[in-house]
mmCIF file of C-alpha atoms in Angstrom:
data_model
loop_
_atom_site.group_PDB
_atom_site.id
_atom_site.type_symbol
_atom_site.label_atom_id
_atom_site.label_comp_id
_atom_site.label_asym_id
_atom_site.label_seq_id
_atom_site.Cartn_x
_atom_site.Cartn_y
_atom_site.Cartn_z
ATOM 1 C CA GLU A 1 111.193 126.483 49.643
ATOM 2 C CA ASP A 2 114.867 125.545 49.503
ATOM 3 C CA ALA A 3 114.398 122.461 51.711
ATOM 4 C CA PRO A 4 110.671 121.606 51.919
ATOM 5 C CA LEU A 5 109.239 119.999 55.029
ATOM 6 C CA ARG A 6 106.167 118.571 53.276
ATOM 7 C CA SER A 7 107.890 117.170 50.178
ATOM 8 C CA GLY A 8 110.320 114.288 49.792
ATOM 9 C CA ILE A 9 110.148 110.495 49.514
ATOM 10 C CA SER A 10 106.656 109.045 49.786
ATOM 11 C CA ALA A 11 105.032 105.616 49.755
ATOM 12 C CA ILE A 12 101.841 105.152 47.762
ATOM 13 C CA GLU A 13 99.406 102.288 48.304
ATOM 14 C CA LEU A 14 98.324 101.486 44.757
ATOM 15 C CA GLU A 15 94.833 100.141 45.482
ATOM 16 C CA SER A 16 93.656 102.957 47.732
ATOM 17 C CA GLY A 17 95.925 105.741 46.439
ATOM 18 C CA ARG A 18 96.885 106.575 50.013
ATOM 19 C CA LYS A 19 100.163 108.506 50.153
ATOM 20 C CA THR A 20 102.479 108.661 53.155
ATOM 21 C CA LEU A 21 105.525 110.936 53.411
ATOM 22 C CA LEU A 22 108.436 108.781 54.585
ATOM 23 C CA LEU A 23 111.315 111.239 54.451
ATOM 24 C CA ALA A 24 111.135 115.016 54.072
ATOM 25 C CA ILE A 25 113.757 116.897 52.064
ATOM 26 C CA GLU A 26 114.292 119.120 55.095
ATOM 27 C CA LYS A 27 115.425 116.128 57.177
ATOM 28 C CA VAL A 28 117.935 115.066 54.523
ATOM 29 C CA VAL A 29 119.338 118.601 54.300
ATOM 30 C CA ASN A 30 119.622 118.873 58.096
ATOM 31 C CA ASP A 31 121.623 115.639 58.017
ATOM 32 C CA ASP A 32 124.160 117.287 55.662
ATOM 33 C CA ARG A 33 126.670 119.151 57.823
ATOM 34 C CA ASP A 34 128.102 120.908 54.751
ATOM 35 C CA ALA A 35 124.789 121.929 53.164
ATOM 36 C CA MET A 36 125.077 125.410 51.691
ATOM 37 C CA GLU A 37 122.817 128.257 52.725
ATOM 38 C CA GLY A 38 120.334 129.275 50.033
ATOM 39 C CA ALA A 39 120.801 126.231 47.773
ATOM 40 C CA ASN A 40 117.708 124.527 46.358
ATOM 41 C CA HIS A 41 117.643 120.856 47.350
ATOM 42 C CA TYR A 42 115.941 117.866 45.771
ATOM 43 C CA LEU A 43 115.939 114.058 45.972
ATOM 44 C CA THR A 44 116.128 111.814 42.919
ATOM 45 C CA HIS A 45 117.000 108.331 41.545
ATOM 46 C CA LEU A 46 115.208 106.117 44.085
ATOM 47 C CA VAL A 47 116.274 102.426 43.998
ATOM 48 C CA LEU A 48 115.063 99.683 46.341
ATOM 49 C CA SER A 49 117.479 97.091 47.720
ATOM 50 C CA PRO A 50 116.893 93.502 46.495
ATOM 51 C CA ASP A 51 115.136 92.559 49.750
ATOM 52 C CA ALA A 52 113.065 95.795 49.587
ATOM 53 C CA ARG A 53 114.142 96.831 53.100
ATOM 54 C CA ARG A 54 116.343 99.807 52.209
ATOM 55 C CA LEU A 55 116.013 102.605 49.681
ATOM 56 C CA ALA A 56 118.984 104.315 48.036
ATOM 57 C CA PHE A 57 118.620 107.810 46.568
ATOM 58 C CA LEU A 58 120.563 110.917 45.597
ATOM 59 C CA HIS A 59 120.422 114.255 47.417
ATOM 60 C CA ARG A 60 121.416 117.040 45.022
ATOM 61 C CA TYR A 61 121.690 120.818 45.004
ATOM 62 C CA ARG A 62 123.287 123.417 42.735
ATOM 63 C CA VAL A 63 125.717 125.982 44.071
ATOM 64 C CA ALA A 64 126.790 129.494 43.139
ATOM 65 C CA ASP A 65 129.599 128.444 40.783
ATOM 66 C CA GLY A 66 127.128 126.455 38.634
ATOM 67 C CA GLY A 67 128.366 123.120 39.946
ATOM 68 C CA GLU A 68 126.260 120.443 41.562
ATOM 69 C CA ILE A 69 126.815 118.591 44.820
ATOM 70 C CA THR A 70 125.471 115.051 45.132
ATOM 71 C CA ARG A 71 125.184 112.756 48.152
ATOM 72 C CA LEU A 72 124.369 109.043 47.948
ATOM 73 C CA CYS A 73 122.013 108.242 50.816
ATOM 74 C CA THR A 74 120.019 105.257 52.043
ATOM 75 C CA VAL A 75 117.029 104.955 54.350
ATOM 76 C CA SER A 76 114.800 102.141 55.595
ATOM 77 C CA VAL A 77 111.447 101.830 53.834
ATOM 78 C CA ASP A 78 109.717 103.102 56.978
ATOM 79 C CA GLY A 79 111.689 106.372 56.754
ATOM 80 C CA THR A 80 114.153 105.654 59.581
ATOM 81 C CA GLY A 81 117.882 104.945 59.591
ATOM 82 C CA LEU A 82 119.050 107.697 57.213
ATOM 83 C CA ARG A 83 122.693 107.283 56.111
ATOM 84 C CA CYS A 84 125.038 109.164 53.797
ATOM 85 C CA LEU A 85 127.443 106.794 52.006
ATOM 86 C CA ALA A 86 129.281 109.065 49.553
ATOM 87 C CA ARG A 87 129.538 112.695 48.474
ATOM 88 C CA GLY A 88 130.938 114.387 45.372
ATOM 89 C CA PHE A 89 130.339 113.942 41.642
ATOM 90 C CA LEU A 90 127.967 110.949 41.693
ATOM 91 C CA SER A 91 125.837 109.605 38.878
ATOM 92 C CA HIS A 92 124.037 106.309 38.191
ATOM 93 C CA PHE A 93 123.960 103.340 40.556
ATOM 94 C CA ASP A 94 122.324 100.058 41.582
ATOM 95 C CA TRP A 95 122.509 97.613 44.478
ATOM 96 C CA LEU A 96 125.007 94.777 43.954
ATOM 97 C CA ASP A 97 123.348 92.963 46.856
ATOM 98 C CA ASN A 98 121.529 93.933 50.044
ATOM 99 C CA GLN A 99 124.660 95.491 51.583
ATOM 100 C CA ARG A 100 126.621 97.031 48.671
ATOM 101 C CA ILE A 101 125.923 99.686 46.056
ATOM 102 C CA LEU A 102 127.672 100.034 42.701
ATOM 103 C CA MET A 103 128.018 103.633 41.490
ATOM 104 C CA TRP A 104 129.674 105.799 38.843
ATOM 105 C CA GLY A 105 131.418 108.941 40.064
ATOM 106 C CA ARG A 106 134.244 110.304 42.153
ATOM 107 C CA SER A 107 134.666 111.708 45.615
ATOM 108 C CA GLY A 108 134.608 115.501 45.697
ATOM 109 C CA LYS A 109 135.232 116.300 49.348
ATOM 110 C CA LYS A 110 138.054 118.787 48.698
ATOM 111 C CA ILE A 111 136.125 120.722 46.054
ATOM 112 C CA ASP A 112 133.011 120.698 48.236
ATOM 113 C CA GLY A 113 135.081 122.011 51.128
ATOM 114 C CA MET A 114 136.251 124.944 49.010
ATOM 115 C CA ARG A 115 132.653 125.651 48.018
ATOM 116 C CA SER A 116 131.518 125.623 51.646
ATOM 117 C CA LYS A 117 134.347 127.966 52.620
ATOM 118 C CA PHE A 118 133.811 130.463 49.806
ATOM 119 C CA GLY A 119 130.002 130.196 49.706
ATOM 120 C CA GLY A 120 128.361 132.160 46.921
ATOM 121 C CA GLY A 121 131.101 134.736 46.471
ATOM 122 C CA ALA A 122 133.349 135.494 43.545
ATOM 123 C CA LEU A 123 135.941 132.918 44.571
ATOM 124 C CA ALA A 124 133.337 130.155 44.219
ATOM 125 C CA ARG A 125 132.853 131.108 40.583
ATOM 126 C CA LEU A 126 136.545 130.409 39.947
ATOM 127 C CA LEU A 127 136.160 126.735 40.879
ATOM 128 C CA PRO A 128 135.157 125.524 37.360
ATOM 129 C CA SER A 129 138.356 127.084 35.946
ATOM 130 C CA ILE A 130 140.421 125.627 38.796
ATOM 131 C CA LYS A 131 139.059 122.155 38.080
ATOM 132 C CA LYS A 132 139.772 122.444 34.343
ATOM 133 C CA VAL A 133 143.384 123.450 35.007
ATOM 134 C CA ALA A 134 143.775 120.611 37.528
ATOM 135 C CA ARG A 135 142.584 118.072 34.964
ATOM 136 C CA ILE A 136 145.119 119.323 32.420
ATOM 137 C CA ILE A 137 147.995 119.261 34.916
ATOM 138 C CA LEU A 138 147.158 115.917 36.520
ATOM 139 C CA GLY A 139 146.224 114.169 33.267
ATOM 140 C CA ARG A 140 144.144 111.088 32.681
ATOM 141 C CA THR A 141 145.378 109.268 35.771
ATOM 142 C CA SER A 142 144.089 112.067 37.955
ATOM 143 C CA VAL A 143 141.889 111.376 40.955
ATOM 144 C CA LEU A 144 139.511 113.833 39.303
ATOM 145 C CA ARG A 145 138.538 111.109 36.818
ATOM 146 C CA ALA A 146 135.284 109.320 37.546
ATOM 147 C CA SER A 147 134.910 105.541 37.570
ATOM 148 C CA PHE A 148 132.698 102.786 38.939
ATOM 149 C CA PHE A 149 133.117 102.022 42.623
ATOM 150 C CA VAL A 150 131.400 100.019 45.361
ATOM 151 C CA VAL A 151 130.362 101.318 48.770
ATOM 152 C CA GLU A 152 128.706 99.434 51.626
ATOM 153 C CA ASP A 153 125.474 100.557 53.230
ATOM 154 C CA VAL A 154 127.177 101.643 56.452
ATOM 155 C CA VAL A 155 128.373 105.020 57.701
ATOM 156 C CA ASN A 156 132.012 105.840 56.767
ATOM 157 C CA SER A 157 132.262 102.918 54.348
ATOM 158 C CA PRO A 158 135.458 102.911 52.247
ATOM 159 C CA ILE A 159 135.076 103.491 48.507
ATOM 160 C CA VAL A 160 136.342 100.416 46.605
ATOM 161 C CA PRO A 161 137.136 100.539 42.839
ATOM 162 C CA PHE A 162 134.985 98.283 40.645
ATOM 163 C CA ALA A 163 135.993 96.696 37.297
ATOM 164 C CA HIS A 164 138.862 99.188 37.001
ATOM 165 C CA GLY A 165 139.951 99.575 33.374
ATOM 166 C CA LEU A 166 137.021 97.465 32.128
ATOM 167 C CA LEU A 167 134.048 99.782 32.631
ATOM 168 C CA THR A 168 135.474 103.198 31.775
ATOM 169 C CA VAL A 169 132.396 105.289 30.918
ATOM 170 C CA ASP A 170 129.218 106.292 32.695
ATOM 171 C CA GLY A 171 125.972 104.514 31.862
ATOM 172 C CA HIS A 172 122.778 103.182 33.433
ATOM 173 C CA PRO A 173 123.621 99.926 35.256
ATOM 174 C CA MET A 174 121.094 97.412 36.557
ATOM 175 C CA VAL A 175 122.085 94.187 38.321
ATOM 176 C CA CYS A 176 120.099 91.102 37.280
ATOM 177 C CA PRO A 177 117.466 90.285 39.948
ATOM 178 C CA ALA A 178 117.684 86.538 39.236
ATOM 179 C CA ASP A 179 121.508 86.262 39.098
ATOM 180 C CA ARG A 180 123.337 89.164 40.671
ATOM 181 C CA SER A 181 126.651 88.239 39.033
ATOM 182 C CA TRP A 182 125.281 89.741 35.796
ATOM 183 C CA MET A 183 124.664 93.400 35.068
ATOM 184 C CA VAL A 184 123.206 95.215 32.059
ATOM 185 C CA LEU A 185 124.297 98.746 31.196
ATOM 186 C CA ASP A 186 124.673 101.194 28.335
ATOM 187 C CA ASP A 187 126.878 104.170 27.550
ATOM 188 C CA TYR A 188 126.472 107.645 26.126
ATOM 189 C CA PRO A 189 126.830 108.365 22.383
ATOM 190 C CA SER A 190 130.258 107.935 20.802
ATOM 191 C CA PRO A 191 131.591 110.665 18.445
ATOM 192 C CA SER A 192 129.691 108.867 15.653
ATOM 193 C CA GLY A 193 126.472 108.879 17.686
ATOM 194 C CA ILE A 194 126.462 105.202 18.700
ATOM 195 C CA ARG A 195 125.143 103.953 22.047
ATOM 196 C CA THR A 196 126.193 100.439 23.106
ATOM 197 C CA LEU A 197 124.020 98.013 25.068
ATOM 198 C CA MET A 198 126.100 95.461 26.971
ATOM 199 C CA LEU A 199 126.159 92.763 29.616
ATOM 200 C CA CYS A 200 128.845 92.580 32.281
ATOM 201 C CA HIS A 201 129.629 89.415 34.254
ATOM 202 C CA TRP A 202 131.391 91.245 37.027
ATOM 203 C CA HIS A 203 132.699 88.133 38.822
ATOM 204 C CA ASP A 204 135.102 87.389 35.962
ATOM 205 C CA GLU A 205 135.081 90.957 34.551
ATOM 206 C CA SER A 206 133.825 90.024 31.081
ATOM 207 C CA ILE A 207 131.799 92.226 28.716
ATOM 208 C CA ILE A 208 129.310 91.026 26.089
ATOM 209 C CA GLU A 209 128.022 93.638 23.646
ATOM 210 C CA ILE A 210 124.345 93.071 22.841
ATOM 211 C CA GLY A 211 123.937 95.760 20.188
ATOM 212 C CA HIS A 212 124.789 99.214 18.913
ATOM 213 C CA PHE A 213 122.106 101.844 18.394
ATOM 214 C CA ARG A 214 122.572 105.165 16.651
ATOM 215 C CA LYS A 215 121.060 108.441 17.771
ATOM 216 C CA LEU A 216 119.204 110.677 15.299
ATOM 217 C CA ASP A 217 121.065 113.278 13.274
ATOM 218 C CA ALA A 218 118.268 115.804 13.780
ATOM 219 C CA SER A 219 119.050 119.025 15.620
ATOM 220 C CA PRO A 220 116.755 120.529 18.253
ATOM 221 C CA ARG A 221 114.822 123.725 17.597
ATOM 222 C CA TYR A 222 116.718 126.216 19.723
ATOM 223 C CA ALA A 223 114.032 128.873 19.322
ATOM 224 C CA ASP A 224 111.514 126.600 21.062
ATOM 225 C CA ALA A 225 113.785 126.236 24.086
ATOM 226 C CA LEU A 226 115.057 129.799 24.309
ATOM 227 C CA GLY A 227 112.259 131.157 26.483
ATOM 228 C CA ALA A 228 112.551 128.376 29.054
ATOM 229 C CA TYR A 229 116.350 128.629 28.999
ATOM 230 C CA GLN A 230 116.309 132.372 29.665
ATOM 231 C CA SER A 231 114.059 131.797 32.680
ATOM 232 C CA LEU A 232 116.732 129.654 34.367
ATOM 233 C CA ALA A 233 118.750 131.182 37.175
ATOM 234 C CA GLU A 234 122.083 132.643 36.067
ATOM 235 C CA HIS A 235 124.134 130.185 38.127
ATOM 236 C CA VAL A 236 122.333 127.268 36.404
ATOM 237 C CA ARG A 237 123.018 128.643 32.906
ATOM 238 C CA TYR A 238 126.681 129.159 33.878
ATOM 239 C CA ASN A 239 127.585 125.519 33.127
ATOM 240 C CA PHE A 240 124.505 124.526 31.101
ATOM 241 C CA GLY A 241 124.411 125.954 27.579
ATOM 242 C CA LEU A 242 121.379 126.493 25.356
ATOM 243 C CA GLU A 243 122.459 123.708 22.978
ATOM 244 C CA GLN A 244 122.547 121.088 25.749
ATOM 245 C CA PHE A 245 119.327 122.407 27.293
ATOM 246 C CA ALA A 246 117.463 122.275 23.975
ATOM 247 C CA TYR A 247 118.759 118.804 23.084
ATOM 248 C CA THR A 248 117.853 117.137 26.380
ATOM 249 C CA ARG A 249 114.291 118.528 26.192
ATOM 250 C CA SER A 250 113.681 118.139 22.442
ATOM 251 C CA GLY A 251 112.350 114.583 22.265
ATOM 252 C CA ILE A 252 115.350 113.420 20.199
ATOM 253 C CA HIS A 253 117.451 112.757 23.300
ATOM 254 C CA CYS A 254 117.009 109.078 24.153
ATOM 255 C CA ASP A 255 119.324 107.134 26.477
ATOM 256 C CA LEU A 256 118.907 103.352 26.386
ATOM 257 C CA HIS A 257 118.114 102.991 30.129
ATOM 258 C CA PRO A 258 118.202 99.156 30.083
ATOM 259 C CA ARG A 259 116.181 97.148 32.626
ATOM 260 C CA TRP A 260 115.855 93.421 33.386
ATOM 261 C CA ASP A 261 112.684 91.407 33.674
ATOM 262 C CA ARG A 262 112.247 89.607 37.008
ATOM 263 C CA VAL A 263 113.552 86.204 35.875
ATOM 264 C CA GLY A 264 116.677 87.501 34.105
ATOM 265 C CA ARG A 265 115.763 86.409 30.595
ATOM 266 C CA TYR A 266 114.868 89.684 28.862
ATOM 267 C CA VAL A 267 116.382 93.145 28.820
ATOM 268 C CA ALA A 268 114.125 96.072 27.903
ATOM 269 C CA PHE A 269 115.534 99.378 26.656
ATOM 270 C CA ASP A 270 114.565 102.657 24.991
ATOM 271 C CA SER A 271 115.983 103.667 21.632
ATOM 272 C CA ILE A 272 115.372 106.133 18.808
ATOM 273 C CA HIS A 273 117.518 104.466 16.118
ATOM 274 C CA GLU A 274 114.491 103.688 13.865
ATOM 275 C CA GLY A 275 113.391 107.312 13.763
ATOM 276 C CA THR A 276 110.980 107.458 16.695
ATOM 277 C CA ARG A 277 111.386 106.691 20.367
ATOM 278 C CA GLN A 278 110.389 103.079 21.022
ATOM 279 C CA LEU A 279 110.591 100.461 23.772
ATOM 280 C CA TYR A 280 112.481 97.312 22.780
ATOM 281 C CA ALA A 281 113.145 93.949 24.443
ATOM 282 C CA VAL A 282 115.851 91.378 23.743
ATOM 283 C CA ASP A 283 116.183 87.778 24.967
ATOM 284 C CA VAL A 284 119.648 87.509 26.577
ATOM 285 C CA SER A 285 119.241 84.038 28.076
ATOM 286 C CA GLY A 286 121.485 82.558 25.376
ATOM 287 C CA LEU A 287 124.248 84.945 26.428
ATOM 288 C CA THR A 288 123.944 84.517 30.185
ATOM 289 C CA GLY A 289 123.133 80.808 30.112
ATOM 290 C CA LYS A 290 120.033 81.458 32.192
ATOM 291 C CA HIS A 291 117.201 79.700 30.336
ATOM 292 C CA GLN A 292 114.180 80.580 32.408
ATOM 293 C CA ASP A 293 110.582 79.574 31.907
ATOM 294 C CA GLU A 294 108.477 82.445 30.540
#
């Protein structure tokens, strides 16, 4: 099913195991006026608001040119009040507070409009080349460049730049639950294979680097991934090579994915820098000045 009616966002009562469907994928797709015919839709990256009254998530689907369309949506925890806040190339996010969401990405309304107009035809397949040429012509200051921005949890909210020039790469941000002026995040490997774990005090736009963690030099076994890769649809393989596919599914791909504890003293993160994937924790209270009781 391209847009299932019986699958979507569910609530599970842990003691009884009772599961209740709150929001079907079909309803989210029907809310998207520009949804493309024949695309396969899914929902991902669920994040509760600090007061646990709203749920933010991403609605994604791949299109004929190999690209991916993403919508940032929110809904009440009872499944009502569905809203779309942003659309385009959208990645990782977290709630700054109960009304605002911090996100990495860029608006892609013009590109999405071209996709909707051309559908799955040959012209749609030219879009990746068009975008590459546009980036070269427009340069680094182009509106095609992604960055962090803030959007409010209301329909037609303006997109406001966040920490412009300070946070310049995508990562996995999480705002501290005990002091929402602090945020922990990471980045993707540098050319030398280093991932950086850092704190950001976004009120005064300061960065504190906690540590640097190197990825493994091992290469994935491409032969192990070849069968699964060949089973992918052609339009998925169009922008997703075997090397990337094998690496992300090899067990040697390990983003830091930092997360706070509830009192804002510790940060937990994944890493593979000691040779195997492990879960680590670091006391950051001396950096944030938040000395909490354990």
